[in-house]
Amino acid sequence: MTLKYLNKDFSAGLAVFLVTLPLCLGIALASGAPLFSGLLAGVVGGMVVTLFSGSEVTISGPAAGLTIIVFDSIQRLGSYPNFLMAVVLAGIIQFLLGWLKAGRLSSFVPSSVISGMLVAIGIVIVLKQIPHALGWDADYEGEFEFSQADHRNTFSEILEALNHPAMGAIIISVICLGLIIWWSYLERRGIQFFKTIPGGVVVVLAGVLLNQAFRLWIPELSLKESSHMVRVPIIRDWEDAKAAFNFPALEILTNSQVYISALTLAIVGSIESLFSLEAADKLDLQRRISSPNQELKAQGIGNIVSGLIGGLPLTVVTIRTSVNIYSGSKTRLSSFIHGLLMLLAVIAIPRWLNYIPLACLAALLIFVGYRLAKIAVFKKMYQEGLNQFIPFIITVIAIVFTDLLIGLTIGLVVGMAYVVYTNNLSAISVGRDKETVLIWFKKDVSFLNKAHLKEVLASLKSGDYVFVDGVRAHFIDHDIYTTLEEFQEDAPLRGIQVEFKGITRRKISNRKSNASIQKTLISE
């Protein structure tokens, strides 16, 4: 780590810390784990994973995408210490996956799917933070799924919040949102004061001061500590400190279920981390390329450490990474600082942290969500063509209406299908000049091109002179050869003349090409 950009990295780390704190607590609560387990995971993600990470800008910590798996695993294994052993084993598996260079698989993810994931995350952030901005905090911070545990969904939760507004929260969120927009605008204008002091910190301070002002002068607008504020567990004595840590139970190693849970955590956590790493590289203003294999090793080390001291499993988290990048992070030092601040704050000033209203954090996250899901991104993807826009928009819709993992799976399937489809169309070019037809294999052709080739051959008319050029194809699949052989046999019966160039196999002969024909054909 370098101290060259300490000012910017400290500002970014501070902003990430303020956002991460309630997310870690909320995810722990939703997972059915001790509240401190989320904080421990956040500290490990910042102070341990950062040291080994393959990226300069990613933030690791407990993720909402694992909450259901964690909750089910704790129930299945019988206790939280038993579950911690699964976390340690998952870390070992992830490290081995990195050592085996399994991270290279992330390179096969279409860029349209990654762009769709970023936009969808932005939309979900905004939708999920609206209730908190209105003062309705029935659901935990960090929830991401469309269908919620309380049998509501993202949209019905917003409607419920509109029916139970808290005027104090609305005032705080509106003022804080306006403040961060104004601060960001002046920062982009290059005014040094606004570039030096992080807007996220100003927003949080404004939220705290507004709520304290309400308590003094307008008590009916003040927010309740029990539901509308950050709630960090307070360590009062040595017994509380010891109770904050849990340790893995070795006896569970004789139970096969722990290995199933570990494998599930490792696979799902690795997939989410690799996708988030690809997204981080797209957001990184310096366009650095991260090592996915190194990231898998780092996540493995982090999960081993987190499991050993009682923390939740970790992944790279796109939301926090976005906050980090948009707050001006330059190096991995910002991630380390956010972990260090979390450790120091939980030990030294937990009561002060509990003065932070969720409404001001909601304003900060809504701003981040907007930056991820700008209309300009939709326009750009549409201008790149339907083969990019359709996988992009399907990924967005799927994530918004399911959850991150299911939505990504749907987007990936559609994206890969479009890659295959467009690749097949571009492999074979057809040109016609009167009764002369050129069928040109522009690159290797496989059985996936068979349907298109048969359509082209079926469309030929009596009297056509067909020239099939396969010079550029280094590989031609057996099914393609067979189709051409059958066409060669049937061509005289259809009144079609055919000539081949660069295609040799069994009955398909190499005949002298007619260069003059090739010059006059109009290639599509």
Short mmCIF file of C-alpha atoms in Angstrom, two decimals:
data_model
loop_
_atom_site.label_atom_id
_atom_site.label_comp_id
_atom_site.label_asym_id
_atom_site.label_seq_id
_atom_site.Cartn_x
_atom_site.Cartn_y
_atom_site.Cartn_z
CA MET A 1 0.00 0.00 0.00
CA THR A 2 1.14 3.52 -0.78
CA LEU A 3 0.55 6.75 1.15
CA LYS A 4 0.80 8.88 -2.00
CA TYR A 5 -2.96 9.48 -2.09
CA LEU A 6 -3.57 9.38 1.67
CA ASN A 7 -5.93 12.37 1.63
CA LYS A 8 -8.27 10.93 -1.01
CA ASP A 9 -8.03 7.38 0.32
CA PHE A 10 -8.81 8.48 3.87
CA SER A 11 -11.86 10.44 2.68
CA ALA A 12 -13.11 7.46 0.67
CA GLY A 13 -12.42 5.03 3.50
CA LEU A 14 -14.34 7.23 5.95
CA ALA A 15 -17.34 7.43 3.60
CA VAL A 16 -17.32 3.65 3.07
CA PHE A 17 -17.07 3.06 6.83
CA LEU A 18 -20.16 5.17 7.52
CA VAL A 19 -22.19 3.30 4.90
CA THR A 20 -20.81 -0.15 5.75
CA LEU A 21 -21.56 -0.03 9.47
CA PRO A 22 -25.38 -0.34 9.30
CA LEU A 23 -25.15 -2.73 6.33
CA CYS A 24 -22.98 -5.14 8.32
CA LEU A 25 -25.39 -5.01 11.26
CA GLY A 26 -28.45 -5.45 9.05
CA ILE A 27 -27.03 -8.44 7.20
CA ALA A 28 -26.05 -10.12 10.47
CA LEU A 29 -29.58 -9.58 11.79
CA ALA A 30 -31.17 -11.01 8.63
CA SER A 31 -28.82 -14.01 8.69
CA GLY A 32 -29.87 -15.05 12.18
CA ALA A 33 -26.30 -14.53 13.40
CA PRO A 34 -24.97 -12.46 16.35
CA LEU A 35 -24.87 -8.74 15.49
CA PHE A 36 -21.16 -8.56 16.17
CA SER A 37 -20.49 -11.21 13.52
CA GLY A 38 -21.33 -8.69 10.81
CA LEU A 39 -18.97 -6.10 12.27
CA LEU A 40 -16.17 -8.65 12.60
CA ALA A 41 -16.63 -9.64 8.97
CA GLY A 42 -16.47 -5.99 7.95
CA VAL A 43 -13.22 -5.50 9.86
CA VAL A 44 -11.67 -8.62 8.32
CA GLY A 45 -12.83 -7.55 4.86
CA GLY A 46 -11.09 -4.22 5.30
CA MET A 47 -7.93 -5.13 7.19
CA VAL A 48 -7.16 -8.66 5.98
CA VAL A 49 -8.64 -9.22 2.51
CA THR A 50 -7.31 -5.83 1.36
CA LEU A 51 -3.72 -6.96 1.94
CA PHE A 52 -4.07 -9.90 -0.47
CA SER A 53 -6.71 -8.61 -2.90
CA GLY A 54 -6.22 -8.57 -6.65
CA SER A 55 -7.90 -5.15 -6.87
CA GLU A 56 -7.07 -1.63 -5.71
CA VAL A 57 -10.66 -0.44 -5.27
CA THR A 58 -12.90 -3.32 -4.15
CA ILE A 59 -14.49 -3.49 -0.70
CA SER A 60 -15.11 -6.89 0.88
CA GLY A 61 -17.51 -7.73 3.67
CA PRO A 62 -20.70 -9.59 4.53
CA ALA A 63 -23.08 -9.61 1.57
CA ALA A 64 -26.86 -9.60 1.37
CA GLY A 65 -26.68 -12.25 -1.36
CA LEU A 66 -25.54 -14.85 1.20
CA THR A 67 -28.12 -14.13 3.93
CA ILE A 68 -30.51 -16.96 2.98
CA ILE A 69 -27.66 -19.46 2.66
CA VAL A 70 -26.21 -18.37 6.01
CA PHE A 71 -29.59 -18.53 7.75
CA ASP A 72 -30.38 -21.99 6.36
CA SER A 73 -26.89 -23.29 7.15
CA ILE A 74 -27.08 -22.16 10.79
CA GLN A 75 -30.43 -23.92 11.17
CA ARG A 76 -29.20 -27.09 9.43
CA LEU A 77 -25.95 -27.32 11.39
CA GLY A 78 -27.61 -26.59 14.72
CA SER A 79 -25.55 -23.68 16.06
CA TYR A 80 -23.51 -20.68 15.03
CA PRO A 81 -20.14 -22.21 16.09
CA ASN A 82 -20.92 -25.20 13.87
CA PHE A 83 -21.62 -22.83 11.00
CA LEU A 84 -18.29 -21.06 11.56
CA MET A 85 -16.49 -24.27 10.68
CA ALA A 86 -18.31 -24.25 7.34
CA VAL A 87 -17.06 -20.67 6.79
CA VAL A 88 -13.45 -21.75 7.46
CA LEU A 89 -13.79 -24.72 5.06
CA ALA A 90 -15.36 -22.44 2.44
CA GLY A 91 -12.31 -20.19 2.72
CA ILE A 92 -9.98 -23.14 2.15
CA ILE A 93 -11.98 -24.14 -0.95
CA GLN A 94 -11.85 -20.57 -2.30
CA PHE A 95 -8.09 -20.38 -1.80
CA LEU A 96 -7.67 -23.66 -3.69
CA LEU A 97 -9.90 -22.34 -6.51
CA GLY A 98 -7.62 -19.32 -6.79
CA TRP A 99 -4.53 -21.55 -6.77
CA LEU A 100 -6.10 -23.63 -9.56
CA LYS A 101 -6.72 -20.39 -11.51
CA ALA A 102 -10.49 -20.86 -11.60
CA GLY A 103 -10.88 -17.08 -11.60
CA ARG A 104 -10.22 -16.97 -15.33
CA LEU A 105 -13.81 -18.15 -15.86
CA SER A 106 -14.99 -14.62 -15.08
CA SER A 107 -13.48 -13.48 -18.39
CA PHE A 108 -16.24 -15.32 -20.22
CA VAL A 109 -18.96 -13.09 -18.75
CA PRO A 110 -20.37 -10.76 -21.47
CA SER A 111 -19.78 -7.06 -20.78
CA SER A 112 -23.48 -6.36 -21.39
CA VAL A 113 -24.32 -8.56 -18.38
CA ILE A 114 -21.81 -6.74 -16.15
CA SER A 115 -23.25 -3.38 -17.24
CA GLY A 116 -26.75 -4.69 -16.53
CA MET A 117 -25.66 -5.84 -13.07
CA LEU A 118 -24.29 -2.39 -12.20
CA VAL A 119 -27.42 -0.60 -13.36
CA ALA A 120 -29.69 -3.09 -11.59
CA ILE A 121 -27.76 -2.67 -8.35
CA GLY A 122 -28.18 1.08 -8.67
CA ILE A 123 -31.94 0.74 -9.19
CA VAL A 124 -32.30 -1.69 -6.28
CA ILE A 125 -30.28 0.61 -3.99
CA VAL A 126 -32.63 3.50 -4.75
CA LEU A 127 -35.80 1.40 -4.35
CA LYS A 128 -34.64 -0.22 -1.11
CA GLN A 129 -33.53 3.07 0.44
CA ILE A 130 -36.77 4.96 -0.27
CA PRO A 131 -38.55 3.44 2.80
CA HIS A 132 -35.60 4.40 5.03
CA ALA A 133 -35.65 7.91 3.58
CA LEU A 134 -39.36 8.10 4.49
CA GLY A 135 -38.69 6.87 8.02
CA TRP A 136 -40.05 3.34 7.55
CA ASP A 137 -37.30 1.03 8.83
CA ALA A 138 -39.15 -2.27 9.12
CA ASP A 139 -36.55 -4.08 7.00
CA TYR A 140 -32.85 -4.31 7.65
CA GLU A 141 -30.25 -2.18 5.88
CA GLY A 142 -28.60 -4.12 3.08
CA GLU A 143 -31.62 -6.16 2.03
CA PHE A 144 -31.47 -6.86 -1.71
CA GLU A 145 -34.11 -9.46 -2.61
CA PHE A 146 -37.33 -8.45 -4.37
CA SER A 147 -39.44 -10.88 -2.30
CA GLN A 148 -38.88 -10.08 1.36
CA ALA A 149 -39.01 -12.23 4.46
CA ASP A 150 -42.09 -10.31 5.70
CA HIS A 151 -44.02 -11.46 2.56
CA ARG A 152 -43.85 -7.99 1.03
CA ASN A 153 -41.83 -7.06 -2.02
CA THR A 154 -39.75 -4.04 -2.99
CA PHE A 155 -42.69 -2.05 -4.34
CA SER A 156 -45.24 -2.96 -1.69
CA GLU A 157 -42.66 -1.95 0.93
CA ILE A 158 -42.47 1.51 -0.64
CA LEU A 159 -46.28 1.77 -0.59
CA GLU A 160 -46.26 0.75 3.08
CA ALA A 161 -43.66 3.43 3.80
CA LEU A 162 -45.80 6.04 2.05
CA ASN A 163 -48.66 5.11 4.40
CA HIS A 164 -46.42 5.56 7.48
CA PRO A 165 -44.20 8.57 6.78
CA ALA A 166 -42.00 10.11 9.47
CA MET A 167 -41.73 13.82 8.72
CA GLY A 168 -38.41 14.16 10.55
CA ALA A 169 -36.83 11.41 8.44
CA ILE A 170 -38.20 12.96 5.24
CA ILE A 171 -36.76 16.38 6.11
CA ILE A 172 -33.36 14.86 6.96
CA SER A 173 -33.20 12.71 3.81
CA VAL A 174 -34.30 15.53 1.47
CA ILE A 175 -31.82 18.02 2.94
CA CYS A 176 -29.01 15.46 2.95
CA LEU A 177 -29.74 14.37 -0.63
CA GLY A 178 -29.72 17.99 -1.80
CA LEU A 179 -26.50 18.56 0.14
CA ILE A 180 -24.63 15.62 -1.44
CA ILE A 181 -25.79 16.63 -4.95
CA TRP A 182 -24.64 20.21 -4.38
CA TRP A 183 -21.37 19.09 -2.78
CA SER A 184 -20.63 16.72 -5.66
CA TYR A 185 -21.35 19.45 -8.21
CA LEU A 186 -18.92 21.87 -6.57
CA GLU A 187 -16.34 19.10 -6.25
CA ARG A 188 -16.55 18.47 -10.02
CA ARG A 189 -16.09 22.21 -10.58
CA GLY A 190 -12.65 21.77 -9.01
CA ILE A 191 -13.14 23.88 -5.86
CA GLN A 192 -10.40 22.66 -3.53
CA PHE A 193 -12.42 22.88 -0.29
CA PHE A 194 -15.11 20.56 -1.61
CA LYS A 195 -12.53 18.21 -3.10
CA THR A 196 -10.71 17.93 0.24
CA ILE A 197 -13.64 17.25 2.57
CA PRO A 198 -15.68 14.13 1.65
CA GLY A 199 -19.33 14.84 0.93
CA GLY A 200 -20.43 11.59 2.59
CA VAL A 201 -19.02 12.71 5.93
CA VAL A 202 -20.72 16.11 5.62
CA VAL A 203 -24.04 14.40 4.89
CA VAL A 204 -23.76 12.19 7.99
CA LEU A 205 -22.83 15.12 10.21
CA ALA A 206 -25.74 17.10 8.81
CA GLY A 207 -28.11 14.21 9.56
CA VAL A 208 -26.88 13.94 13.15
CA LEU A 209 -27.10 17.72 13.74
CA LEU A 210 -30.60 17.96 12.23
CA ASN A 211 -31.93 15.16 14.42
CA GLN A 212 -30.35 16.64 17.53
CA ALA A 213 -31.88 20.00 16.65
CA PHE A 214 -35.28 18.33 16.35
CA ARG A 215 -34.83 16.82 19.81
CA LEU A 216 -34.09 20.20 21.35
CA TRP A 217 -36.64 22.39 19.56
CA ILE A 218 -39.14 20.21 17.67
CA PRO A 219 -39.37 16.92 19.63
CA GLU A 220 -42.22 15.55 17.50
CA LEU A 221 -39.87 15.43 14.48
CA SER A 222 -36.97 13.68 16.23
CA LEU A 223 -36.26 10.08 15.23
CA LYS A 224 -36.48 7.24 17.71
CA GLU A 225 -33.23 5.56 18.67
CA SER A 226 -34.86 2.13 18.73
CA SER A 227 -35.83 1.96 15.07
CA HIS A 228 -34.59 4.86 12.95
CA MET A 229 -30.93 5.05 13.99
CA VAL A 230 -27.75 3.04 13.58
CA ARG A 231 -27.64 0.46 16.36
CA VAL A 232 -24.11 -0.69 17.24
CA PRO A 233 -23.83 -3.18 20.14
CA ILE A 234 -22.02 -1.59 23.08
CA ILE A 235 -19.18 -3.41 24.86
CA ARG A 236 -19.44 -2.40 28.51
CA ASP A 237 -17.02 -4.82 30.17
CA TRP A 238 -14.75 -7.82 29.60
CA GLU A 239 -17.68 -10.23 29.60
CA ASP A 240 -19.32 -8.33 26.75
CA ALA A 241 -16.01 -8.40 24.87
CA LYS A 242 -15.69 -12.17 25.25
CA ALA A 243 -19.30 -12.69 24.21
CA ALA A 244 -18.63 -10.79 20.96
CA PHE A 245 -16.39 -13.58 19.69
CA ASN A 246 -17.43 -17.09 18.67
CA PHE A 247 -15.17 -19.89 17.54
CA PRO A 248 -15.70 -22.81 15.17
CA ALA A 249 -16.71 -26.16 16.65
CA LEU A 250 -14.30 -28.92 15.58
CA GLU A 251 -16.73 -31.74 16.40
CA ILE A 252 -18.98 -30.77 13.48
CA LEU A 253 -16.30 -32.06 11.08
CA THR A 254 -17.82 -35.54 11.42
CA ASN A 255 -21.11 -34.23 9.98
CA SER A 256 -21.30 -34.33 6.17
CA GLN A 257 -23.68 -31.34 6.17
CA VAL A 258 -20.86 -28.97 7.10
CA TYR A 259 -19.05 -29.83 3.86
CA ILE A 260 -22.19 -29.25 1.79
CA SER A 261 -22.68 -25.84 3.44
CA ALA A 262 -18.99 -24.99 2.93
CA LEU A 263 -19.11 -25.90 -0.77
CA THR A 264 -22.30 -23.86 -1.25
CA LEU A 265 -20.78 -20.82 0.46
CA ALA A 266 -17.55 -21.15 -1.53
CA ILE A 267 -19.25 -21.44 -4.93
CA VAL A 268 -21.86 -18.72 -4.41
CA GLY A 269 -19.40 -16.39 -2.69
CA SER A 270 -16.81 -16.89 -5.44
CA ILE A 271 -19.32 -16.21 -8.20
CA GLU A 272 -20.53 -13.03 -6.52
CA SER A 273 -16.96 -11.88 -5.86
CA LEU A 274 -15.82 -12.49 -9.45
CA PHE A 275 -18.82 -10.69 -10.92
CA SER A 276 -18.32 -7.78 -8.53
CA LEU A 277 -14.61 -7.68 -9.41
CA GLU A 278 -15.47 -7.35 -13.11
CA ALA A 279 -17.93 -4.57 -12.23
CA ALA A 280 -15.29 -2.78 -10.14
CA ASP A 281 -12.85 -2.79 -13.06
CA LYS A 282 -15.52 -1.15 -15.24
CA LEU A 283 -16.08 1.57 -12.62
CA ASP A 284 -12.40 2.15 -11.83
CA LEU A 285 -11.47 5.54 -13.31
CA GLN A 286 -7.86 4.39 -13.80
CA ARG A 287 -9.06 1.31 -15.75
CA ARG A 288 -6.82 -1.08 -13.85
CA ILE A 289 -7.26 -4.80 -14.55
CA SER A 290 -7.57 -6.91 -11.41
CA SER A 291 -6.43 -10.51 -10.97
CA PRO A 292 -9.47 -12.78 -10.40
CA ASN A 293 -7.29 -15.67 -9.22
CA GLN A 294 -5.58 -13.47 -6.63
CA GLU A 295 -9.00 -12.21 -5.53
CA LEU A 296 -10.23 -15.77 -4.94
CA LYS A 297 -7.16 -16.43 -2.79
CA ALA A 298 -7.77 -13.19 -0.86
CA GLN A 299 -11.44 -14.06 -0.28
CA GLY A 300 -10.37 -17.51 0.89
CA ILE A 301 -7.90 -16.06 3.41
CA GLY A 302 -10.54 -13.59 4.58
CA ASN A 303 -13.17 -16.27 5.12
CA ILE A 304 -10.70 -18.45 7.03
CA VAL A 305 -9.86 -15.57 9.38
CA SER A 306 -13.48 -14.42 9.67
CA GLY A 307 -14.68 -17.94 10.48
CA LEU A 308 -11.97 -18.44 13.10
CA ILE A 309 -12.97 -15.33 15.09
CA GLY A 310 -16.76 -15.54 14.67
CA GLY A 311 -17.44 -13.39 11.59
CA LEU A 312 -19.86 -13.92 8.71
CA PRO A 313 -18.63 -15.12 5.29
CA LEU A 314 -17.24 -12.46 2.97
CA THR A 315 -17.52 -11.49 -0.68
CA VAL A 316 -16.59 -8.49 -2.78
CA VAL A 317 -19.58 -6.15 -2.38
CA THR A 318 -20.54 -3.97 -5.35
CA ILE A 319 -22.52 -1.39 -3.37
CA ARG A 320 -19.66 -0.57 -1.00
CA THR A 321 -17.14 -0.73 -3.84
CA SER A 322 -19.23 1.83 -5.74
CA VAL A 323 -19.26 4.15 -2.71
CA ASN A 324 -15.49 3.73 -2.46
CA ILE A 325 -14.86 4.61 -6.11
CA TYR A 326 -17.33 7.49 -6.22
CA SER A 327 -15.79 8.89 -3.03
CA GLY A 328 -12.46 9.30 -4.81
CA SER A 329 -10.49 6.21 -3.77
CA LYS A 330 -7.13 5.83 -5.51
CA THR A 331 -5.59 2.75 -3.87
CA ARG A 332 -6.44 -0.17 -1.60
CA LEU A 333 -5.49 1.97 1.39
CA SER A 334 -9.08 3.30 1.46
CA SER A 335 -10.40 -0.24 2.03
CA PHE A 336 -7.89 -0.83 4.83
CA ILE A 337 -8.83 2.49 6.44
CA HIS A 338 -12.55 1.62 6.37
CA GLY A 339 -11.81 -1.63 8.21
CA LEU A 340 -9.55 0.08 10.72
CA LEU A 341 -12.12 2.81 11.40
CA MET A 342 -14.79 0.18 11.95
CA LEU A 343 -12.60 -1.60 14.51
CA LEU A 344 -11.67 1.60 16.36
CA ALA A 345 -15.19 3.04 16.30
CA VAL A 346 -16.85 -0.12 17.62
CA ILE A 347 -14.33 -0.27 20.47
CA ALA A 348 -14.10 3.44 21.32
CA ILE A 349 -17.24 5.35 20.24
CA PRO A 350 -20.18 2.97 19.74
CA ARG A 351 -22.58 5.37 21.50
CA TRP A 352 -21.67 8.21 19.15
CA LEU A 353 -22.32 6.00 16.12
CA ASN A 354 -25.81 5.34 17.42
CA TYR A 355 -26.67 9.03 16.87
CA ILE A 356 -26.54 8.55 13.07
CA PRO A 357 -30.03 8.53 11.48
CA LEU A 358 -30.66 5.90 8.81
CA ALA A 359 -32.36 8.62 6.75
CA CYS A 360 -29.09 10.46 6.04
CA LEU A 361 -27.38 7.19 5.04
CA ALA A 362 -30.36 6.48 2.78
CA ALA A 363 -29.78 9.82 1.04
CA LEU A 364 -26.12 8.98 0.49
CA LEU A 365 -26.94 5.54 -0.95
CA ILE A 366 -29.71 6.91 -3.19
CA PHE A 367 -27.15 9.26 -4.71
CA VAL A 368 -24.76 6.34 -5.31
CA GLY A 369 -27.60 4.30 -6.82
CA TYR A 370 -28.47 7.13 -9.20
CA ARG A 371 -24.86 7.37 -10.38
CA LEU A 372 -24.86 3.65 -11.15
CA ALA A 373 -28.17 3.73 -13.03
CA LYS A 374 -28.04 6.92 -15.07
CA ILE A 375 -30.28 7.18 -18.15
CA ALA A 376 -27.12 7.73 -20.20
CA VAL A 377 -26.12 4.11 -19.58
CA PHE A 378 -29.41 2.87 -21.10
CA LYS A 379 -28.90 5.11 -24.14
CA LYS A 380 -25.33 3.93 -24.60
CA MET A 381 -26.27 0.25 -24.44
CA TYR A 382 -29.16 0.77 -26.88
CA GLN A 383 -26.88 2.53 -29.35
CA GLU A 384 -24.51 -0.47 -29.27
CA GLY A 385 -27.19 -2.66 -30.85
CA LEU A 386 -29.85 -5.15 -29.80
CA ASN A 387 -27.29 -7.92 -29.33
CA GLN A 388 -25.89 -5.83 -26.43
CA PHE A 389 -29.07 -4.11 -25.25
CA ILE A 390 -31.27 -7.22 -24.86
CA PRO A 391 -28.90 -9.14 -22.50
CA PHE A 392 -28.32 -5.84 -20.66
CA ILE A 393 -31.99 -5.01 -20.08
CA ILE A 394 -32.93 -8.62 -19.24
CA THR A 395 -30.17 -8.68 -16.61
CA VAL A 396 -31.48 -5.42 -15.15
CA ILE A 397 -35.08 -6.65 -14.98
CA ALA A 398 -34.12 -10.07 -13.64
CA ILE A 399 -32.01 -8.68 -10.79
CA VAL A 400 -34.57 -6.06 -9.81
CA PHE A 401 -37.41 -8.61 -9.66
CA THR A 402 -35.49 -11.54 -8.09
CA ASP A 403 -32.12 -11.10 -6.41
CA LEU A 404 -28.52 -10.63 -7.45
CA LEU A 405 -27.56 -14.28 -7.93
CA ILE A 406 -30.71 -15.42 -9.76
CA GLY A 407 -30.77 -12.28 -11.88
CA LEU A 408 -27.12 -12.69 -12.85
CA THR A 409 -27.73 -16.32 -13.79
CA ILE A 410 -30.63 -15.33 -16.05
CA GLY A 411 -28.61 -12.50 -17.58
CA LEU A 412 -25.61 -14.76 -18.11
CA VAL A 413 -27.69 -17.40 -19.91
CA VAL A 414 -29.28 -14.78 -22.18
CA GLY A 415 -25.94 -13.04 -22.76
CA MET A 416 -24.15 -16.25 -23.70
CA ALA A 417 -27.04 -17.22 -25.99
CA TYR A 418 -26.70 -13.91 -27.80
CA VAL A 419 -22.94 -14.34 -28.10
CA VAL A 420 -23.47 -17.73 -29.75
CA TYR A 421 -26.27 -16.36 -31.95
CA THR A 422 -24.36 -13.33 -33.24
CA ASN A 423 -21.19 -15.39 -33.66
CA ASN A 424 -23.10 -17.87 -35.80
CA LEU A 425 -24.58 -15.15 -37.99
CA SER A 426 -21.19 -13.57 -38.61
CA ALA A 427 -19.47 -16.86 -39.48
CA ILE A 428 -21.20 -17.24 -42.85
CA SER A 429 -21.62 -14.38 -45.31
CA VAL A 430 -23.83 -14.59 -48.41
CA GLY A 431 -23.62 -12.39 -51.50
CA ARG A 432 -25.60 -12.48 -54.75
CA ASP A 433 -25.00 -10.90 -58.15
CA LYS A 434 -27.87 -11.92 -60.45
CA GLU A 435 -27.60 -15.74 -60.65
CA THR A 436 -24.15 -15.96 -59.07
CA VAL A 437 -24.06 -16.61 -55.33
CA LEU A 438 -21.04 -16.49 -53.00
CA ILE A 439 -21.22 -18.39 -49.70
CA TRP A 440 -18.19 -17.26 -47.74
CA PHE A 441 -17.00 -18.90 -44.50
CA LYS A 442 -15.39 -15.87 -42.82
CA LYS A 443 -14.09 -17.90 -39.86
CA ASP A 444 -14.35 -21.32 -38.26
CA VAL A 445 -17.79 -22.92 -38.56
CA SER A 446 -19.27 -25.44 -36.14
CA PHE A 447 -22.45 -27.47 -35.88
CA LEU A 448 -24.08 -24.35 -34.40
CA ASN A 449 -23.88 -22.79 -37.88
CA LYS A 450 -25.64 -25.74 -39.49
CA ALA A 451 -29.18 -24.33 -39.27
CA HIS A 452 -28.15 -21.03 -40.88
CA LEU A 453 -26.24 -22.83 -43.66
CA LYS A 454 -29.21 -25.07 -44.45
CA GLU A 455 -31.49 -22.02 -44.67
CA VAL A 456 -29.06 -20.40 -47.14
CA LEU A 457 -28.79 -23.56 -49.28
CA ALA A 458 -32.56 -24.06 -49.25
CA SER A 459 -33.11 -20.52 -50.55
CA LEU A 460 -31.06 -21.11 -53.74
CA LYS A 461 -32.95 -21.23 -57.04
CA SER A 462 -32.64 -23.25 -60.23
CA GLY A 463 -30.03 -21.71 -62.51
CA ASP A 464 -27.91 -20.33 -59.67
CA TYR A 465 -24.14 -20.69 -59.83
CA VAL A 466 -22.88 -21.18 -56.25
CA PHE A 467 -19.31 -20.57 -55.12
CA VAL A 468 -18.49 -21.80 -51.58
CA ASP A 469 -15.28 -20.23 -50.21
CA GLY A 470 -13.84 -21.84 -47.08
CA VAL A 471 -10.26 -20.55 -47.31
CA ARG A 472 -10.51 -18.47 -44.11
CA ALA A 473 -12.01 -21.29 -42.06
CA HIS A 474 -9.29 -23.21 -40.25
CA PHE A 475 -11.87 -25.57 -38.77
CA ILE A 476 -15.03 -26.86 -40.39
CA ASP A 477 -17.24 -29.14 -38.32
CA HIS A 478 -18.17 -32.63 -39.56
CA ASP A 479 -21.87 -31.67 -39.70
CA ILE A 480 -21.03 -28.76 -42.01
CA TYR A 481 -19.05 -31.05 -44.32
CA THR A 482 -21.94 -33.50 -44.39
CA THR A 483 -24.43 -30.75 -45.23
CA LEU A 484 -22.24 -29.52 -48.09
CA GLU A 485 -21.78 -33.06 -49.42
CA GLU A 486 -25.54 -33.58 -49.48
CA PHE A 487 -26.00 -30.23 -51.22
CA GLN A 488 -23.34 -31.16 -53.81
CA GLU A 489 -25.19 -34.39 -54.58
CA ASP A 490 -28.60 -32.70 -54.84
CA ALA A 491 -27.44 -29.55 -56.71
CA PRO A 492 -27.66 -31.07 -60.27
CA LEU A 493 -31.20 -32.24 -59.55
CA ARG A 494 -32.13 -28.67 -58.53
CA GLY A 495 -30.45 -27.14 -61.60
CA ILE A 496 -27.72 -25.54 -59.51
CA GLN A 497 -24.01 -25.43 -60.32
CA VAL A 498 -21.64 -25.47 -57.34
CA GLU A 499 -17.90 -24.89 -56.88
CA PHE A 500 -15.83 -25.18 -53.71
CA LYS A 501 -12.61 -23.50 -52.67
CA GLY A 502 -10.61 -24.35 -49.56
CA ILE A 503 -12.99 -27.16 -48.57
CA THR A 504 -11.66 -30.71 -48.87
CA ARG A 505 -13.24 -33.82 -47.42
CA ARG A 506 -14.44 -37.06 -48.92
CA LYS A 507 -16.82 -36.23 -51.82
CA ILE A 508 -16.22 -32.46 -51.65
CA SER A 509 -13.50 -31.83 -54.22
CA ASN A 510 -11.10 -28.95 -54.56
CA ARG A 511 -11.95 -27.30 -57.84
CA LYS A 512 -10.33 -24.43 -59.59
CA SER A 513 -11.78 -21.17 -58.34
CA ASN A 514 -13.06 -18.50 -60.62
CA ALA A 515 -11.43 -15.24 -59.46
CA SER A 516 -13.59 -13.13 -61.74
CA ILE A 517 -16.72 -14.46 -60.06
CA GLN A 518 -15.42 -13.54 -56.63
CA LYS A 519 -14.69 -9.96 -57.71
CA THR A 520 -18.20 -9.31 -58.98
CA LEU A 521 -20.08 -10.67 -55.96
CA ILE A 522 -21.66 -8.29 -53.51
CA SER A 523 -20.76 -9.36 -49.97
CA GLU A 524 -23.13 -8.55 -47.18
#
